[in-house]
Coordinates of N, CA and C and ligand atoms in Angstrom, one line a residue:
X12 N 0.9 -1.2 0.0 CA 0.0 0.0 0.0 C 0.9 1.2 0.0
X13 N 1.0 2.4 -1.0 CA 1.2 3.4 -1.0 C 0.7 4.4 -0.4
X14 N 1.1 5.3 0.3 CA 0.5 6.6 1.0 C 0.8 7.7 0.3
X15 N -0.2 8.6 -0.2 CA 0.2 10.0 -1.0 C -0.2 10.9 -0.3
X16 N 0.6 12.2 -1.1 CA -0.3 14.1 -0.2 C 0.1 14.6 -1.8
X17 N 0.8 13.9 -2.7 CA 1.5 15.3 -3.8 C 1.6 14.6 -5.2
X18 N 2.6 14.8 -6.0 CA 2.5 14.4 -7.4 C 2.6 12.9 -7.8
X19 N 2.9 12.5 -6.6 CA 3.1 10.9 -6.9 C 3.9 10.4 -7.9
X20 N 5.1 11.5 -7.9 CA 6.2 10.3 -8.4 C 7.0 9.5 -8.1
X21 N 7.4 9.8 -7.1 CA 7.9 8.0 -6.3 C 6.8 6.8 -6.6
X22 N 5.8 7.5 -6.6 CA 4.3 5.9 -6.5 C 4.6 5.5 -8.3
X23 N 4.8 6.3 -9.2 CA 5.7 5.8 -10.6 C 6.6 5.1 -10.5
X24 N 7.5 5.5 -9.7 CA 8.8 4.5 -10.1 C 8.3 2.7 -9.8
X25 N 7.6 3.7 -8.4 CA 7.3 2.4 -7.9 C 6.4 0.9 -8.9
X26 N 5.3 1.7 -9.3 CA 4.7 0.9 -10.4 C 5.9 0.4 -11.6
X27 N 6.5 1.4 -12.0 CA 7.3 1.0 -12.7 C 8.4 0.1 -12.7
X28 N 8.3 -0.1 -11.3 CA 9.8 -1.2 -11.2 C 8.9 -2.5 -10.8
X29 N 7.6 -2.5 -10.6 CA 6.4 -3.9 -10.5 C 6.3 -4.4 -11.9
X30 N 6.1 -3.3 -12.6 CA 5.8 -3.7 -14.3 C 7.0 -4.3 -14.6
X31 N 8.0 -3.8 -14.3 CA 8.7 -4.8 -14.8 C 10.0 -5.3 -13.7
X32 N 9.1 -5.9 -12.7 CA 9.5 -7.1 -12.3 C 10.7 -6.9 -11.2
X33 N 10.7 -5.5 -11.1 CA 12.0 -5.0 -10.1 C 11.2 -5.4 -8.5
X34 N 10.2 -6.0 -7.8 CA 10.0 -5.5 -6.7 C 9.9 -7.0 -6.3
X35 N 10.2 -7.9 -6.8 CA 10.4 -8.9 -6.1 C 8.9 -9.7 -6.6
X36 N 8.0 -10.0 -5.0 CA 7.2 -10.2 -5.3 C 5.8 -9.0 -4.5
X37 N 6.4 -7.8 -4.4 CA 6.0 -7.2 -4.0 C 4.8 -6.4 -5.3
X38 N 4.0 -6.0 -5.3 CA 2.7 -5.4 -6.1 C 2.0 -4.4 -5.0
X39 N 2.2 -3.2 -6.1 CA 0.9 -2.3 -5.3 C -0.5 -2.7 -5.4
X40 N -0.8 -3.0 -4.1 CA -2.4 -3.3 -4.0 C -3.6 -1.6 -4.0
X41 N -3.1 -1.4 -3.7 CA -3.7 0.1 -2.9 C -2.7 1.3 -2.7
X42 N -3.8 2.6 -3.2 CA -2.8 3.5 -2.9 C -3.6 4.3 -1.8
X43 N -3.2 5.6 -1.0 CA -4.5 6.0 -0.2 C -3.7 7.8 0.2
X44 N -4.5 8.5 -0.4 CA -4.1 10.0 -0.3 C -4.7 10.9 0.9
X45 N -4.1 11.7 1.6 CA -5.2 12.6 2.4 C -5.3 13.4 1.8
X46 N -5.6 13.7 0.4 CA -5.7 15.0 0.1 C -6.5 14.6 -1.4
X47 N -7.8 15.0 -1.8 CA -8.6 14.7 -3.0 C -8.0 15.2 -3.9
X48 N -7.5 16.5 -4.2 CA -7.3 16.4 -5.4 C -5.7 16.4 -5.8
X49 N -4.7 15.5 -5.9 CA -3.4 15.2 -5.9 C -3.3 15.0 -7.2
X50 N -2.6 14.9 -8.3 CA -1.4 14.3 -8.9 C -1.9 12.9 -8.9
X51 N -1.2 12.5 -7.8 CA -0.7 11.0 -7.4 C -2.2 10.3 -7.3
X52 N -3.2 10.6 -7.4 CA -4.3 10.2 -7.7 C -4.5 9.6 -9.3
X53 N -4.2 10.9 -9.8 CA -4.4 10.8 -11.0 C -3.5 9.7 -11.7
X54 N -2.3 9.6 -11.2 CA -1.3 8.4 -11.6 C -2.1 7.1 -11.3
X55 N -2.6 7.1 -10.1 CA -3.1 6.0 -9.7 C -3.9 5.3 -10.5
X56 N -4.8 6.3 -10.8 CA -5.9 5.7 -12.0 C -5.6 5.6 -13.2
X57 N -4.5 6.2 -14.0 CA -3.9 5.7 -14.8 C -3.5 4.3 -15.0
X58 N -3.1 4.4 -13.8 CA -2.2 3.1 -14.0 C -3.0 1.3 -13.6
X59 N -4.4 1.8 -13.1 CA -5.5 1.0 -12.7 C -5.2 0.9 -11.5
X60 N -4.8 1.3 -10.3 CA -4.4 0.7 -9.2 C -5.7 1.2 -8.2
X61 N -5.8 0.4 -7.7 CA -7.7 1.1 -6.5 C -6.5 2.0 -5.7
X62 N -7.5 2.9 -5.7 CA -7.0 4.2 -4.7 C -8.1 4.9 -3.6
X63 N -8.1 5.4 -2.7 CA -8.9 5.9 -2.4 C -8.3 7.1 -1.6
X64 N -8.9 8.1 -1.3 CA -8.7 9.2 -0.5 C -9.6 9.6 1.4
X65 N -8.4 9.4 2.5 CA -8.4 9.0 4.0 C -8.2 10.8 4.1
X66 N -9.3 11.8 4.5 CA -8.8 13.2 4.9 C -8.4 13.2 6.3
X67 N -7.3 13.8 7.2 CA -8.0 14.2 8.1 C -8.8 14.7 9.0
X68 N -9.8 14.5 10.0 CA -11.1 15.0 10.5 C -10.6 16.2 10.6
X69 N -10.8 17.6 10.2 CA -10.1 18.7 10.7 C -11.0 19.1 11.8
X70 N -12.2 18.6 12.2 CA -12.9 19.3 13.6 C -12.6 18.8 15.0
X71 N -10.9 17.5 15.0 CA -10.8 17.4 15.6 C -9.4 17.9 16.4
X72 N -8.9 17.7 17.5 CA -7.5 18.2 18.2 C -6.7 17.6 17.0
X73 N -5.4 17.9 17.1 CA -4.4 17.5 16.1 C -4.3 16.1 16.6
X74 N -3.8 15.9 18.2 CA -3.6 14.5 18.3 C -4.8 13.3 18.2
X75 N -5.3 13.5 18.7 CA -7.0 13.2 18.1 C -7.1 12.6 16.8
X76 N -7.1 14.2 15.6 CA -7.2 13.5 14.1 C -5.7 13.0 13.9
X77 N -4.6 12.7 14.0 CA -4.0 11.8 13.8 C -3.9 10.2 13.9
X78 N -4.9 10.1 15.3 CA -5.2 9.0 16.1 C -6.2 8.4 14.9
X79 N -7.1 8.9 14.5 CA -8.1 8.9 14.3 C -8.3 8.5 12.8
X80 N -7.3 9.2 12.1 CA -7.0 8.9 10.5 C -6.1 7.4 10.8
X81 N -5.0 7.8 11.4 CA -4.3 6.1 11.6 C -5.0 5.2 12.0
X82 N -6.2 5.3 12.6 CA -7.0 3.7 12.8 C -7.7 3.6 11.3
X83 N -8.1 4.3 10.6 CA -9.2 4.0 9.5 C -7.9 3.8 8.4
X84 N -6.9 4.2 8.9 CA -5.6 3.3 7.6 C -5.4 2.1 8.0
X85 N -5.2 1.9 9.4 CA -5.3 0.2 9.8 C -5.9 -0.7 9.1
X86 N -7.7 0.1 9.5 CA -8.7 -0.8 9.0 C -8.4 -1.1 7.7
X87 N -8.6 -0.6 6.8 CA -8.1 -0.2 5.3 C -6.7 -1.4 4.9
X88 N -5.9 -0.8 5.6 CA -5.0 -1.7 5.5 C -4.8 -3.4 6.0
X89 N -5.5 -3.8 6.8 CA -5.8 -5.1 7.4 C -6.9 -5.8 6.2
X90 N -8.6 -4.9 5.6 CA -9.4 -5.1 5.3 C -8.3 -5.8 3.7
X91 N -7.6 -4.9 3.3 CA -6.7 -5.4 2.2 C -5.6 -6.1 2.1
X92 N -5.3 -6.9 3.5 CA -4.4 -7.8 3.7 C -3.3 -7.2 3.2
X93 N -3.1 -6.1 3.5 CA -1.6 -5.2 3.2 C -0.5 -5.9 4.1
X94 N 0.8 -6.0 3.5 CA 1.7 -6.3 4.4 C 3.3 -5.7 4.7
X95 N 3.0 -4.4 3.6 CA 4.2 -3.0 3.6 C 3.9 -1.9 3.6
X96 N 3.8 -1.2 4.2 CA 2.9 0.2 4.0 C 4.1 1.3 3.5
X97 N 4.3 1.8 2.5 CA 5.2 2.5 2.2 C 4.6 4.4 2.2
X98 N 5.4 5.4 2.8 CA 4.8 6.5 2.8 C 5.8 7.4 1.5
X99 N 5.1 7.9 0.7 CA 5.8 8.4 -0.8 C 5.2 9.6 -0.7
X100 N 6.0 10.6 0.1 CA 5.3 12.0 0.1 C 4.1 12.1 1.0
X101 N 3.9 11.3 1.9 CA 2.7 10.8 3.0 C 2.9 12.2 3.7
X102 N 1.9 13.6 3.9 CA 2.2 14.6 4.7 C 1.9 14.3 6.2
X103 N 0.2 13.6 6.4 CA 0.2 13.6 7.7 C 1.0 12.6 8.5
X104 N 0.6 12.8 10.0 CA 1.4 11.9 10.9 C 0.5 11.1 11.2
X105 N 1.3 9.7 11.8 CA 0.7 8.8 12.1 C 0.9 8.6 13.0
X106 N 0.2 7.4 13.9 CA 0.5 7.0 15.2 C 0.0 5.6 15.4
X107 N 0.1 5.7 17.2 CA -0.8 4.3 17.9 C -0.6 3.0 16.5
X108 N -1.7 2.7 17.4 CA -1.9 0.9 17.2 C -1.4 0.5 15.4
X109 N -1.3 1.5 14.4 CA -0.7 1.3 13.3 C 0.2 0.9 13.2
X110 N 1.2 1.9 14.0 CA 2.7 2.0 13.8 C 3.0 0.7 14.7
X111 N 2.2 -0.1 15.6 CA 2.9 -1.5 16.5 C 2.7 -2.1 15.4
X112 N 1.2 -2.2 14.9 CA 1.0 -3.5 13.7 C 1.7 -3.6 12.8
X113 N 2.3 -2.5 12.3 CA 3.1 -2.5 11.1 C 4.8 -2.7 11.7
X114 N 5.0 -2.2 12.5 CA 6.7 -2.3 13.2 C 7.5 -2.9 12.4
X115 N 8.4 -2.4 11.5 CA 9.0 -2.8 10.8 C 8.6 -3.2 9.3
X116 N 7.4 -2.5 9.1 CA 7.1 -2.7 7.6 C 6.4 -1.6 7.0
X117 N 6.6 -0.3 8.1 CA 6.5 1.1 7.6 C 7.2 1.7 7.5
X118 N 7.7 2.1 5.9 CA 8.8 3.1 6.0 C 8.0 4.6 5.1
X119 N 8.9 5.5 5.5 CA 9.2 7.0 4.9 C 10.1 7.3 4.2
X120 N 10.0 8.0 3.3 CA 10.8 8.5 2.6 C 11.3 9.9 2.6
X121 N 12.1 10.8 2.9 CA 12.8 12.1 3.3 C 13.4 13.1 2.4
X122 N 13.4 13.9 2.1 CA 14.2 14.4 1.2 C 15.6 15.1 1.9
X123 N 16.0 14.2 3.0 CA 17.3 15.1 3.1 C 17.9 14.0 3.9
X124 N 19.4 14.3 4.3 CA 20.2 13.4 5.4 C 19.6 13.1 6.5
X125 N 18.5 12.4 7.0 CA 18.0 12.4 8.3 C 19.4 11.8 9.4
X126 N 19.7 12.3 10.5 CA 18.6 13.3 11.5 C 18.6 14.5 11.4
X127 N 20.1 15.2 10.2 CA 19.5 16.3 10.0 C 18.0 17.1 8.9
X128 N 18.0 17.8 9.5 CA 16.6 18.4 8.4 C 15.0 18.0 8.5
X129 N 14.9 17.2 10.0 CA 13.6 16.2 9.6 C 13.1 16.9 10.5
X130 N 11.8 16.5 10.9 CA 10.6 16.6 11.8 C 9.9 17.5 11.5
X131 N 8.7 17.8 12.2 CA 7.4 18.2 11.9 C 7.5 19.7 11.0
X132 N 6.8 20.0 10.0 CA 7.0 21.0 9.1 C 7.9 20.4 8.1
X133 N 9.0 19.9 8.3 CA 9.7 20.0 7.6 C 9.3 19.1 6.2
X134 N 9.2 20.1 4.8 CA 9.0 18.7 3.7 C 9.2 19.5 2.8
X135 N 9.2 18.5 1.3 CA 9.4 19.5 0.4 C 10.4 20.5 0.3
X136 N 10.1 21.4 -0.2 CA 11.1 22.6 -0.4 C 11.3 23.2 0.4
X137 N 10.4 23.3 1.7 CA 11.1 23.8 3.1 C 12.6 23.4 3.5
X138 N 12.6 22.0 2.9 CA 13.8 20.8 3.3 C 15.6 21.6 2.9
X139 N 15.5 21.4 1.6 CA 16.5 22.3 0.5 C 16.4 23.9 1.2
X140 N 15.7 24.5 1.1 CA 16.0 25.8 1.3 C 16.5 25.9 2.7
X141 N 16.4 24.6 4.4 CA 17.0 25.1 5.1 C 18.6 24.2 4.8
X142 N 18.6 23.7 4.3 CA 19.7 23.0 3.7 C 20.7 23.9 3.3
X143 N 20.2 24.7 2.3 CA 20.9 25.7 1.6 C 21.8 26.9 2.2
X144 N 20.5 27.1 3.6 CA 20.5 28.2 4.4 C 22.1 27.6 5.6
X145 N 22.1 26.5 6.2 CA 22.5 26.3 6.8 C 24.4 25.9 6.0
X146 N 24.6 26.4 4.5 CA 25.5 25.5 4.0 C 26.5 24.7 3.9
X147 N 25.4 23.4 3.9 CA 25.5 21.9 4.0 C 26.6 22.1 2.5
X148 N 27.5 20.9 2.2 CA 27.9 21.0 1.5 C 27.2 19.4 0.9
X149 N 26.6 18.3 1.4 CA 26.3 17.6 0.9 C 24.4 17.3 1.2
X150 N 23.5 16.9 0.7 CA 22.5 16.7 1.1 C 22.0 15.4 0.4
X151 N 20.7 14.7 0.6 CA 20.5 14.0 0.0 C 18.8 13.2 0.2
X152 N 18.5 12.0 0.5 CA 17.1 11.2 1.0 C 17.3 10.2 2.1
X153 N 16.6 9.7 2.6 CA 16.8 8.9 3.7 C 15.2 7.7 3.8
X154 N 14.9 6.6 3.7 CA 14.0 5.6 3.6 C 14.0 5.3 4.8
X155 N 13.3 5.1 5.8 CA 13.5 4.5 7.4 C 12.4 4.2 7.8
X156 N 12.2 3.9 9.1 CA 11.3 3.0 9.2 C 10.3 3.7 9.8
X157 N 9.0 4.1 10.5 CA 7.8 5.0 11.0 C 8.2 4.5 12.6
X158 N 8.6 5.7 13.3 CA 7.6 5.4 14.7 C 7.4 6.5 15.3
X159 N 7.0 6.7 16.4 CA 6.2 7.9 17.0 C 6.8 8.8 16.8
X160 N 8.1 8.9 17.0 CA 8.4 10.2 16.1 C 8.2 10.9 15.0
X161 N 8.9 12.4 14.4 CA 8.7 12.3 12.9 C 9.9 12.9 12.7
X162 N 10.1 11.8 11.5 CA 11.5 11.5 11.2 C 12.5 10.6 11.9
X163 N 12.2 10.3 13.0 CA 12.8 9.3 13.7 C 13.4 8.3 14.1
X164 N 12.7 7.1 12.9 CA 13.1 5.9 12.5 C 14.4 5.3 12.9
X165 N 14.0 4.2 12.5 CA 15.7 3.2 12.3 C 15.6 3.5 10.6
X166 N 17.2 3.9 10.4 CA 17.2 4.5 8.7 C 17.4 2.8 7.9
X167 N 16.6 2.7 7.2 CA 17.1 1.6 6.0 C 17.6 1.6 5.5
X168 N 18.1 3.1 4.5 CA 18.9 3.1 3.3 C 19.0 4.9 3.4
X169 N 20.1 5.4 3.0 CA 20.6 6.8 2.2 C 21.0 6.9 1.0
X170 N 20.7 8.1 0.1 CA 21.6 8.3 -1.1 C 22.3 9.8 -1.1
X171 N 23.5 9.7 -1.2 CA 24.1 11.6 -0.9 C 24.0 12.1 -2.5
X172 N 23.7 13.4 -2.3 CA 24.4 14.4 -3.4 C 24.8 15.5 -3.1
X173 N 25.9 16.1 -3.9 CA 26.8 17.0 -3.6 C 25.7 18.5 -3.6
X174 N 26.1 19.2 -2.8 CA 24.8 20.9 -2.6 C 26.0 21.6 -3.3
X175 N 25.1 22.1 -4.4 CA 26.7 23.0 -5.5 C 26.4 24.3 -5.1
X176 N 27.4 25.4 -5.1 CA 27.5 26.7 -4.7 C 26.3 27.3 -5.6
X177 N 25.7 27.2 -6.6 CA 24.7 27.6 -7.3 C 23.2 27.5 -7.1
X178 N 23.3 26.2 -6.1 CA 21.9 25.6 -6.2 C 20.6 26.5 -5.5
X179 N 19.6 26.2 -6.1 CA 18.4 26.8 -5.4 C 17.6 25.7 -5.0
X180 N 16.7 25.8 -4.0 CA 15.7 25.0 -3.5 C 15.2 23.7 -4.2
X181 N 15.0 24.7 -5.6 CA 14.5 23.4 -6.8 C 15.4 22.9 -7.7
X182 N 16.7 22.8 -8.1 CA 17.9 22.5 -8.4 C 18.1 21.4 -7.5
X183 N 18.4 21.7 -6.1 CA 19.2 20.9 -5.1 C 17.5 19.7 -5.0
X184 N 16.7 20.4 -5.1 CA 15.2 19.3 -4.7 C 15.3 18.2 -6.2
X185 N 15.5 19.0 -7.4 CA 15.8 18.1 -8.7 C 16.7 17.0 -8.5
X186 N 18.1 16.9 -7.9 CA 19.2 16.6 -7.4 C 18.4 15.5 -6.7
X187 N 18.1 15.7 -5.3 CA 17.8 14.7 -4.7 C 16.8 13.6 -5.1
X188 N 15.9 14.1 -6.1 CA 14.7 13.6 -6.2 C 15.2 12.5 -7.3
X189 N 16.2 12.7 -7.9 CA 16.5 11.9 -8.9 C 16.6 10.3 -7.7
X190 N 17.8 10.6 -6.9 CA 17.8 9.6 -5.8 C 17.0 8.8 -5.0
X191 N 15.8 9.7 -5.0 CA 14.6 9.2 -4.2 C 14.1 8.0 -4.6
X192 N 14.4 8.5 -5.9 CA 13.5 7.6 -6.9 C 14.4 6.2 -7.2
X193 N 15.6 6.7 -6.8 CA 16.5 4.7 -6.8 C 16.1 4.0 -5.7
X194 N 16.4 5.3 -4.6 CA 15.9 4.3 -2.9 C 14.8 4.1 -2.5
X195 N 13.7 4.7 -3.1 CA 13.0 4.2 -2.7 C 11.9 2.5 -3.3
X196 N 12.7 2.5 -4.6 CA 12.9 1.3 -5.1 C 13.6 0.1 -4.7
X197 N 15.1 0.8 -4.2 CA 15.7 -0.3 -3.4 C 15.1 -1.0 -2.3
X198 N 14.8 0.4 -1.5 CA 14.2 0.2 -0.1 C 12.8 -1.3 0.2
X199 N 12.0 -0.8 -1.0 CA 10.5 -1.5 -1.1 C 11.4 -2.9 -1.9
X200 N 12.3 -2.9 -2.6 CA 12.8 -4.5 -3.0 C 13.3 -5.1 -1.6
X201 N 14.2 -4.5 -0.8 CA 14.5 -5.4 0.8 C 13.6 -5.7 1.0
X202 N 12.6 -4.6 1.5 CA 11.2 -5.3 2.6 C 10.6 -6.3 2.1
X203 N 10.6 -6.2 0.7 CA 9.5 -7.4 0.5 C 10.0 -9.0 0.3
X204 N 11.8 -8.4 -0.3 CA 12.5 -9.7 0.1 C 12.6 -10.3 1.0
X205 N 12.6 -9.7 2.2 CA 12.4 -9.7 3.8 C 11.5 -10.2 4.0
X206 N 10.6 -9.9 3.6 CA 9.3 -10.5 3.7 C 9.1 -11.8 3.3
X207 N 9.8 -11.9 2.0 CA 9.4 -13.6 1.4 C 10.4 -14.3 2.2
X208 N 11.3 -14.1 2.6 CA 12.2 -14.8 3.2 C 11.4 -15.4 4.3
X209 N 11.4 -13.9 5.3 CA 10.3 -14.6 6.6 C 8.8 -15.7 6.6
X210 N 8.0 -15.4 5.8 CA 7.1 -16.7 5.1 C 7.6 -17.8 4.8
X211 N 8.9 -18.2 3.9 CA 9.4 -19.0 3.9 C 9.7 -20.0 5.0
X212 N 10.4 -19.3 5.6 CA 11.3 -19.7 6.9 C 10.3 -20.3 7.9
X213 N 9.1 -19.4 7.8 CA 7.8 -19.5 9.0 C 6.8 -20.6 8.2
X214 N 7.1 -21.2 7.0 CA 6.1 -22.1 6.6 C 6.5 -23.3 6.6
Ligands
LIG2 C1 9.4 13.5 -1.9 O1 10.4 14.4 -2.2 C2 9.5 13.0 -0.4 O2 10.8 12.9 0.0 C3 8.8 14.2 0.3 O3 7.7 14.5 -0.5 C4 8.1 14.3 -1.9 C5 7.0 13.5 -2.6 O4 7.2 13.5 -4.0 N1 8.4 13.8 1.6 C6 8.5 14.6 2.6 O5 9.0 15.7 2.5 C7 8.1 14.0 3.9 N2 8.6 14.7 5.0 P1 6.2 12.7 -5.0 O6 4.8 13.1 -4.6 O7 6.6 13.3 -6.3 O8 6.5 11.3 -4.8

């Protein structure tokens, strides 16, 4: 299962490396957006994949609608016998009883060296421009695993790229995105390797 908020190009590569055979035995079943009208929607149904769209309640506390979106992804996710939940641009947070059930089979994807640059607010081009600000001479993506924190994880995989004296927000965000799009391909080929291995082993 894919999680979107934006253009949903990672959820491409992703399809793209199933179409042809890069993901193991891994297949997007589901994709699931908080946000109706995305991009990554529209990929989705291109590409035939069932999608549907999970909003945040906005009439409730922040921790509340967090709580509260993460159980109806559970359900969602259980109801579809999901068994990797990958977040590809995923804006909101998640929490509780999700993040136990899944333990080790939810990751995020980053646009920058996590631990630097992460946590709440931080995405997108906010990421690069404090990057820029702060000058990093190297930046890059980070795949890791979800837990109550944000950004927090145990990291699974990094890709570096060099921050050139010229770069702007969207240059240095071009730059990394190129990368994203290998690790987070790599990333989703372990887990699910991981995965068949563990079935194996357990049958
Ligand atoms: C990616 O750059 C991803 O790292 C970032 O959103 C973008 C989604 O791109 N995620 C975050 O910033 C999370 N904190 P996409 O919609 O084209 O796949």
């Amino acid at each position: 299962m894919v999680l979107v908020s934006g253009s949903g190009s990672n959820l491409q590569v992703l399809h793209n490396a199933e179409v042809a055979g890069q993901l193991g035995e891994g297949k997007i079943s589901l994709v699931v957006s908080d946000r109706p009208d995305v991009y990554a929607l529209q990929r989705a149904k291109a590409y035939g994949l069932a999608a549907c769209t999970e909003q945040p309640d906005k009439k409730l506390p922040a921790g509340e609608a967090r709580r509260e979106l993460s159980g109806r992804i559970l359900r969602i996710a259980k109801d579809n016998g999901i068994d990797i939940i990958v977040l590809a641009g995923f804006l909101s947070i998640l929490t509780g009883e999700l993040l136990e059930q899944y333990s080790g089979r939810i990751i995020n994807l980053h646009p920058s060296l996590l631990p630097k640059f992460g946590g709440e607010g931080m995405y997108g081009e906010r990421v690069h421009r404090a990057v820029l600000q702060a000058g990093e001479t190297e930046s890059g993506c980070t795949v890791h695993f979800v837990d109550e924190g944000t950004d927090t994880g145990t990291i699974l995989l990094q890709r570096k790229v060099p921050v050139q004296k010229d770069d702007t927000p969207a240059s240095l965000a071009k730059r990394v995105q190129e990368q994203e799009h290998i690790a987070i391909v790599q990333a989703v080929k372990t887990l699910t390797c991981n995965l068949a291995t563990k079935n194996t082993t357990n049958s």
